[in-house]
Each structure stands twice: as C-alpha cells, then as structure tokens.
C-alpha cells in the first residue's frame, strides 16, 4: 500500500529499502527513483547511522548528495507507539550518561521518566539488552552494561571483519558503475576535506563523508544479511566508523596524518573492488579499521581529552 501524501503521481512505484533508521529501529524508506527517496519517520529521529540523529529539521536532513529527500510532513502519521518511545528513550538515557554503568534499571524507572506503561517498559528493557547496552541479572532485572578497554577494541575489530567481508563480496560480485562513481566522488570530497585540515581543525565534513563512504561500501556488497548484522553490531556506539574521530585534541597535524593514511586505505579498497580483487579488498578493509584504534588509544591515554559528545557520553567512566 502506498503512503498517503499530498504530492500526486510521484509514488506510483516504490521499493522498500532498509538503509535508514530511527535510532535502532528500522523505518520505511520508499525509493521513488534514482534521485529521490522518501522517508516515513518522526522529525528529529532520522539517521543513516543507527545512533546519531543528524538533525531536528527534515528540511535540512543531510542525505547523500545524489538523493533528494521529500519531507515527512507530507504524511498522515500516527504518534510513535509507547514501545518505540520506551526503546528510544531508554537508549538515550544510557548513551547520554543519565543512567550510569552498573546502575540497576527498573520498569518503574522507565514508567516514571518516559511516561509509558509497564508493558512497553518491559519490552524496551528486553530489546535494549539484546543490543548490548543492558545486562540481565541472574536473579532477574537489568543493569546498564559495563565495557572494558578490550571490549572497545574488540568491537572495532569485529566491525573491521564485517566490513572486510563486505569489501570482498563487493569485489567478487561486481560493483555497479553508479556505485563506483559515487564512491569516487566521495573519495574526492574527502581528499578536499583532509587537505583543508591544515587551515581548520573542524572534522564535521569528514565525519559526514566518511559515514557516507562506509555506507556505500556496505551497499556495494549487495547483502541484506550482512547489512543487518553489521548495523546490529553498530548499535554499540563505539563500534561505528566515526565513533572516536572527532573527540580528541591531538595536534591537528597528527590528526591529519592519521586521516591521510585512512584516506589512502579508502582509495585502495575502492581500487581493489573495481579490479575485482576480493581478498585484497577484504584485507585492506580489515586493516583500515585500525584507524579507529589509533584515535581510541589517544583518548584513553588522557593526553588530549575533552568532553565526550552525547552519542558516546556513557563511555566517560571507562576513559578516565
């Protein structure tokens, strides 16, 4: 059934796509044509990364530049369910550090703080536990999960393994010309951003383009199963490609040096995919994940600290 909207004759044909998320919960994306997508969601909940809401105004949503986003306000949407509100609210409380590591989380806590009834609160606890942000006690109940330094590094390594598989599949199955063009455009824009770091330490554009590039590489694998697995893993905030890029005060030249190497790895991965060299693409992608390790080591060293952003603020206790 087509979505109801007041834009006539545009949505006669549509294809479901799982590429965009409301936090950890998939919402409907209707691909109208090669230049246009339509998203059904609530304002402020849209993200290409399961953890990061990129804006509060759909009119300024940072979708890939080759897409045009049609505003969700054209839809007649019912309010989000209590269960969805409970899940999103609980994840926000943990991620922003309002619920501390090891703290017990009760159904009544969610009822009081999120304004939901007990059944949605109970469902939210179970779902967020499955994501890894809560731990279930043997005696019943839940506590906020704790993570060791090795957990953080392992999460990065697992992402590298999955992205390596994606790169290999993309090479072996053949990457469409349109995707290769998009990857090369993204590489060119990243080159410009990295070069500009000499004049400005702002990494906002790098984070956006790096996220887009990784998403394109994952899409090139043409494996919905792999996409679901990787995005489920990245429900852990510190597992995402950009988790630690923008939260260190290392010398600008040092950051630029890391990103130059990272960008060279990006280019080699794309080249290997284009040349249909699957094992080389896989090895390069796995090696590339070590860039995140380098940023994480600088954060843990304590030499270049600054407050963590809301998206991973709950790690503050582990990084002191």
Short mmCIF file of C-alpha atoms in Angstrom, two decimals:
data_model
loop_
_atom_site.label_atom_id
_atom_site.label_comp_id
_atom_site.label_asym_id
_atom_site.label_seq_id
_atom_site.Cartn_x
_atom_site.Cartn_y
_atom_site.Cartn_z
CA UNK A 1 0.00 0.00 0.00
CA UNK A 2 1.43 3.38 -0.99
CA UNK A 3 1.95 6.03 1.69
CA UNK A 4 -0.61 8.80 1.80
CA UNK A 5 0.72 12.22 0.88
CA UNK A 6 -0.29 15.35 -0.95
CA UNK A 7 2.30 15.03 -3.71
CA UNK A 8 0.41 13.37 -6.59
CA UNK A 9 1.66 10.77 -9.06
CA UNK A 10 5.19 10.55 -7.63
CA UNK A 11 4.77 7.39 -5.57
CA UNK A 12 3.08 5.08 -8.06
CA UNK A 13 6.05 2.73 -7.83
CA UNK A 14 8.26 2.28 -4.82
CA UNK A 15 10.71 -0.23 -3.39
CA UNK A 16 11.27 -0.87 0.29
CA UNK A 17 14.82 -0.20 1.49
CA UNK A 18 16.37 -0.77 4.95
CA UNK A 19 19.09 1.86 4.62
CA UNK A 20 17.84 4.41 7.10
CA UNK A 21 16.91 4.09 10.76
CA UNK A 22 15.01 5.63 13.63
CA UNK A 23 17.73 5.03 16.21
CA UNK A 24 17.95 1.21 16.37
CA UNK A 25 14.56 0.63 14.75
CA UNK A 26 14.18 0.47 11.02
CA UNK A 27 11.56 2.67 9.48
CA UNK A 28 10.19 2.74 5.98
CA UNK A 29 12.15 4.25 3.13
CA UNK A 30 10.46 4.39 -0.25
CA UNK A 31 12.91 4.65 -3.15
CA UNK A 32 10.97 6.60 -5.74
CA UNK A 33 13.65 6.76 -8.40
CA UNK A 34 17.43 7.03 -8.65
CA UNK A 35 17.40 10.64 -7.48
CA UNK A 36 14.69 10.70 -4.87
CA UNK A 37 13.87 8.99 -1.58
CA UNK A 38 11.00 9.40 0.80
CA UNK A 39 11.30 8.65 4.49
CA UNK A 40 8.44 7.94 6.90
CA UNK A 41 9.53 8.89 10.40
CA UNK A 42 9.16 11.46 13.13
CA UNK A 43 11.20 14.70 12.93
CA UNK A 44 14.50 14.51 14.77
CA UNK A 45 14.72 10.72 14.64
CA UNK A 46 16.36 10.27 11.25
CA UNK A 47 19.85 8.91 10.85
CA UNK A 48 21.94 6.93 8.39
CA UNK A 49 23.83 5.75 11.46
CA UNK A 50 21.69 3.86 13.99
CA UNK A 51 22.98 6.05 16.81
CA UNK A 52 23.21 9.60 15.59
CA UNK A 53 20.25 11.83 14.81
CA UNK A 54 21.72 14.14 12.20
CA UNK A 55 19.24 16.98 12.59
CA UNK A 56 15.95 18.10 14.05
CA UNK A 57 14.57 19.57 10.85
CA UNK A 58 13.84 17.25 7.96
CA UNK A 59 14.25 20.09 5.50
CA UNK A 60 17.97 20.17 6.37
CA UNK A 61 18.49 16.41 6.62
CA UNK A 62 21.96 15.50 5.37
CA UNK A 63 21.10 12.73 2.96
CA UNK A 64 23.65 11.69 0.33
CA UNK A 65 24.01 14.49 -2.21
CA UNK A 66 22.73 12.29 -5.02
CA UNK A 67 19.41 11.88 -3.22
CA UNK A 68 16.61 14.37 -2.77
CA UNK A 69 14.68 13.98 0.47
CA UNK A 70 10.96 14.62 0.45
CA UNK A 71 9.72 15.96 3.77
CA UNK A 72 7.97 13.52 6.06
CA UNK A 73 5.38 16.15 6.92
CA UNK A 74 3.52 15.17 3.75
CA UNK A 75 2.43 12.01 5.58
CA UNK A 76 -0.51 11.45 7.85
CA UNK A 77 1.46 9.72 10.60
CA UNK A 78 0.14 8.43 13.89
CA UNK A 79 2.21 9.24 17.00
CA UNK A 80 5.01 6.78 17.79
CA UNK A 81 3.93 3.79 19.83
CA UNK A 82 4.67 3.61 23.54
CA UNK A 83 7.05 0.73 22.88
CA UNK A 84 9.07 2.76 20.37
CA UNK A 85 9.11 5.73 22.74
CA UNK A 86 10.30 3.47 25.55
CA UNK A 87 13.10 1.89 23.50
CA UNK A 88 14.37 5.20 22.11
CA UNK A 89 14.09 6.86 25.50
CA UNK A 90 15.95 4.09 27.31
CA UNK A 91 18.76 4.08 24.77
CA UNK A 92 19.05 7.86 25.07
CA UNK A 93 19.23 7.68 28.88
CA UNK A 94 22.11 5.20 28.63
CA UNK A 95 24.01 6.77 25.75
CA UNK A 96 23.86 10.29 27.21
CA UNK A 97 25.05 9.03 30.58
CA UNK A 98 21.86 9.68 32.57
CA UNK A 99 21.93 6.02 33.61
CA UNK A 100 25.40 5.10 34.84
CA UNK A 101 27.33 1.90 34.14
CA UNK A 102 26.29 -0.79 36.58
CA UNK A 103 23.14 1.07 37.63
CA UNK A 104 20.05 -1.09 38.01
CA UNK A 105 17.22 -0.15 35.66
CA UNK A 106 13.69 -0.89 36.82
CA UNK A 107 10.46 -0.95 34.85
CA UNK A 108 9.12 1.72 37.16
CA UNK A 109 12.09 3.95 36.33
CA UNK A 110 11.07 3.96 32.67
CA UNK A 111 7.40 4.40 33.53
CA UNK A 112 8.22 7.48 35.60
CA UNK A 113 10.89 9.02 33.37
CA UNK A 114 9.49 8.23 29.93
CA UNK A 115 5.76 8.37 30.58
CA UNK A 116 4.99 4.88 29.29
CA UNK A 117 3.10 1.98 30.80
CA UNK A 118 4.71 -1.15 32.24
CA UNK A 119 4.34 -3.43 29.20
CA UNK A 120 6.23 -1.12 26.79
CA UNK A 121 8.82 -0.51 29.51
CA UNK A 122 9.35 -4.25 29.91
CA UNK A 123 9.68 -4.71 26.14
CA UNK A 124 12.19 -1.87 25.93
CA UNK A 125 14.37 -3.42 28.62
CA UNK A 126 14.46 -6.71 26.73
CA UNK A 127 15.25 -5.11 23.36
CA UNK A 128 17.99 -2.83 24.66
CA UNK A 129 19.50 -5.80 26.49
CA UNK A 130 19.67 -7.65 23.16
CA UNK A 131 21.55 -4.67 21.71
CA UNK A 132 24.20 -4.98 24.41
CA UNK A 133 23.59 -1.76 26.34
CA UNK A 134 21.99 -3.60 29.27
CA UNK A 135 22.96 -6.77 31.12
CA UNK A 136 20.40 -9.18 32.57
CA UNK A 137 20.94 -10.21 36.18
CA UNK A 138 20.74 -13.91 37.12
CA UNK A 139 18.19 -13.01 39.77
CA UNK A 140 16.13 -11.01 37.28
CA UNK A 141 16.18 -7.38 36.27
CA UNK A 142 18.73 -5.38 34.31
CA UNK A 143 21.76 -3.17 34.86
CA UNK A 144 23.49 -0.77 32.49
CA UNK A 145 26.29 -2.69 30.77
CA UNK A 146 29.91 -2.04 31.61
CA UNK A 147 32.63 -2.18 28.97
CA UNK A 148 36.34 -2.79 29.40
CA UNK A 149 39.04 -1.27 27.24
CA UNK A 150 39.39 -4.63 25.47
CA UNK A 151 35.63 -4.59 24.75
CA UNK A 152 36.06 -1.30 22.91
CA UNK A 153 38.95 -2.61 20.83
CA UNK A 154 37.15 -5.90 20.14
CA UNK A 155 34.09 -4.02 18.87
CA UNK A 156 36.27 -2.13 16.41
CA UNK A 157 37.95 -5.36 15.26
CA UNK A 158 34.60 -7.08 14.72
CA UNK A 159 33.40 -4.16 12.62
CA UNK A 160 36.60 -4.42 10.59
CA UNK A 161 35.98 -8.12 9.99
CA UNK A 162 32.42 -7.49 8.81
CA UNK A 163 33.42 -4.56 6.61
CA UNK A 164 36.21 -6.72 5.19
CA UNK A 165 33.63 -9.30 4.19
CA UNK A 166 31.53 -6.55 2.61
CA UNK A 167 34.50 -5.34 0.56
CA UNK A 168 35.29 -8.88 -0.60
CA UNK A 169 31.69 -9.53 -1.65
CA UNK A 170 31.54 -6.20 -3.48
CA UNK A 171 34.67 -7.12 -5.44
CA UNK A 172 33.63 -10.69 -6.20
CA UNK A 173 30.04 -9.86 -7.14
CA UNK A 174 30.95 -6.80 -9.15
CA UNK A 175 30.24 -3.23 -8.14
CA UNK A 176 27.76 -1.30 -10.33
CA UNK A 177 29.19 1.65 -12.24
CA UNK A 178 26.83 4.05 -10.46
CA UNK A 179 28.13 2.90 -7.08
CA UNK A 180 31.75 3.17 -8.20
CA UNK A 181 31.11 6.72 -9.41
CA UNK A 182 29.52 7.59 -6.07
CA UNK A 183 32.48 6.08 -4.20
CA UNK A 184 35.00 8.03 -6.29
CA UNK A 185 33.04 11.27 -5.83
CA UNK A 186 33.04 10.68 -2.09
CA UNK A 187 36.79 9.97 -2.14
CA UNK A 188 37.41 13.22 -3.99
CA UNK A 189 35.38 15.21 -1.46
CA UNK A 190 37.21 13.52 1.42
CA UNK A 191 40.56 14.44 -0.18
CA UNK A 192 39.49 18.08 -0.19
CA UNK A 193 38.38 17.94 3.45
CA UNK A 194 41.58 16.24 4.67
CA UNK A 195 43.72 18.73 2.75
CA UNK A 196 41.78 21.57 4.38
CA UNK A 197 42.59 20.38 7.89
CA UNK A 198 45.80 22.39 7.67
CA UNK A 199 43.67 25.54 7.87
CA UNK A 200 40.79 24.32 10.03
CA UNK A 201 40.55 21.51 12.61
CA UNK A 202 36.80 21.08 12.02
CA UNK A 203 36.08 17.42 11.24
CA UNK A 204 32.33 17.75 10.69
CA UNK A 205 32.51 17.26 6.93
CA UNK A 206 34.96 14.40 7.30
CA UNK A 207 32.63 12.56 9.67
CA UNK A 208 29.68 13.02 7.29
CA UNK A 209 31.58 11.89 4.20
CA UNK A 210 33.31 9.02 5.97
CA UNK A 211 29.91 7.75 7.12
CA UNK A 212 28.62 8.01 3.55
CA UNK A 213 31.63 6.18 2.12
CA UNK A 214 31.31 3.29 4.56
CA UNK A 215 27.60 3.05 3.80
CA UNK A 216 28.30 2.95 0.05
CA UNK A 217 30.89 0.20 0.56
CA UNK A 218 28.41 -1.82 2.57
CA UNK A 219 25.74 -1.32 -0.06
CA UNK A 220 28.14 -2.47 -2.77
CA UNK A 221 28.21 -5.92 -1.16
CA UNK A 222 24.53 -6.35 -2.08
CA UNK A 223 23.98 -8.44 1.04
CA UNK A 224 20.96 -7.55 3.20
CA UNK A 225 22.05 -10.22 5.68
CA UNK A 226 25.48 -8.65 6.11
CA UNK A 227 23.98 -5.16 6.36
CA UNK A 228 21.63 -6.26 9.14
CA UNK A 229 24.47 -7.96 11.01
CA UNK A 230 26.82 -5.00 10.78
CA UNK A 231 24.20 -2.42 11.68
CA UNK A 232 23.10 -4.53 14.64
CA UNK A 233 26.71 -4.57 15.81
CA UNK A 234 26.94 -0.80 15.39
CA UNK A 235 24.07 -0.36 17.83
CA UNK A 236 27.03 -0.19 20.22
CA UNK A 237 28.05 3.47 19.79
CA UNK A 238 31.79 2.84 20.00
CA UNK A 239 31.63 0.30 17.14
CA UNK A 240 30.71 2.87 14.46
CA UNK A 241 33.36 4.09 11.97
CA UNK A 242 33.26 7.69 13.25
CA UNK A 243 32.90 6.93 16.95
CA UNK A 244 36.23 8.41 18.02
CA UNK A 245 37.26 10.61 15.09
CA UNK A 246 36.00 13.93 16.39
CA UNK A 247 36.69 13.68 20.12
CA UNK A 248 40.43 14.09 20.54
CA UNK A 249 42.53 17.22 20.88
CA UNK A 250 45.59 15.70 19.32
CA UNK A 251 47.69 18.13 17.33
CA UNK A 252 45.96 18.99 14.05
CA UNK A 253 48.94 17.76 12.04
CA UNK A 254 48.80 14.43 13.91
CA UNK A 255 45.08 14.02 13.20
CA UNK A 256 45.65 14.96 9.57
CA UNK A 257 48.45 12.39 9.29
CA UNK A 258 46.13 9.64 10.56
CA UNK A 259 43.37 10.69 8.18
CA UNK A 260 45.74 10.86 5.20
CA UNK A 261 46.65 7.21 5.82
CA UNK A 262 42.97 6.36 6.34
CA UNK A 263 42.06 8.10 3.10
CA UNK A 264 44.77 6.21 1.21
CA UNK A 265 43.25 3.00 2.59
CA UNK A 266 39.81 4.11 1.38
CA UNK A 267 41.21 4.62 -2.10
CA UNK A 268 42.97 1.25 -2.13
CA UNK A 269 39.78 -0.53 -1.00
CA UNK A 270 37.77 1.08 -3.81
CA UNK A 271 40.52 0.25 -6.31
CA UNK A 272 40.57 -3.40 -5.21
CA UNK A 273 36.79 -3.61 -5.53
CA UNK A 274 36.91 -2.11 -9.02
CA UNK A 275 39.64 -4.56 -10.04
CA UNK A 276 37.59 -7.48 -8.64
CA UNK A 277 40.37 -8.38 -6.17
CA UNK A 278 38.25 -9.77 -3.36
CA UNK A 279 40.86 -10.97 -0.88
CA UNK A 280 42.90 -7.79 -1.25
CA UNK A 281 39.81 -5.66 -0.67
CA UNK A 282 38.99 -7.70 2.44
CA UNK A 283 42.48 -7.38 3.91
CA UNK A 284 42.57 -3.64 3.25
CA UNK A 285 39.18 -3.06 4.89
CA UNK A 286 40.21 -5.01 7.98
CA UNK A 287 43.45 -3.06 8.22
CA UNK A 288 41.51 0.18 7.78
CA UNK A 289 39.54 -0.43 10.97
CA UNK A 290 42.79 0.12 12.88
CA UNK A 291 42.40 3.86 12.22
CA UNK A 292 39.68 3.90 14.86
CA UNK A 293 42.06 2.09 17.24
CA UNK A 294 44.59 4.89 16.83
CA UNK A 295 42.05 7.54 17.81
CA UNK A 296 40.84 5.43 20.72
CA UNK A 297 44.38 4.99 22.05
CA UNK A 298 44.83 8.76 22.06
CA UNK A 299 41.60 9.20 24.01
CA UNK A 300 42.46 6.53 26.57
CA UNK A 301 45.98 7.93 27.01
CA UNK A 302 44.39 11.00 28.58
CA UNK A 303 46.78 13.41 26.87
CA UNK A 304 44.24 15.08 24.61
CA UNK A 305 40.97 14.88 26.49
CA UNK A 306 37.79 16.87 26.00
CA UNK A 307 34.18 16.19 26.99
CA UNK A 308 32.62 13.34 25.05
CA UNK A 309 29.67 14.11 22.76
CA UNK A 310 26.19 12.82 23.71
CA UNK A 311 26.47 9.93 21.24
CA UNK A 312 29.07 8.15 23.41
CA UNK A 313 28.99 10.13 26.66
CA UNK A 314 28.26 6.96 28.62
CA UNK A 315 31.87 5.85 27.98
CA UNK A 316 33.21 8.70 30.13
CA UNK A 317 33.61 6.43 33.16
CA UNK A 318 35.74 3.95 31.22
CA UNK A 319 38.04 6.51 29.61
CA UNK A 320 39.25 8.33 32.72
#
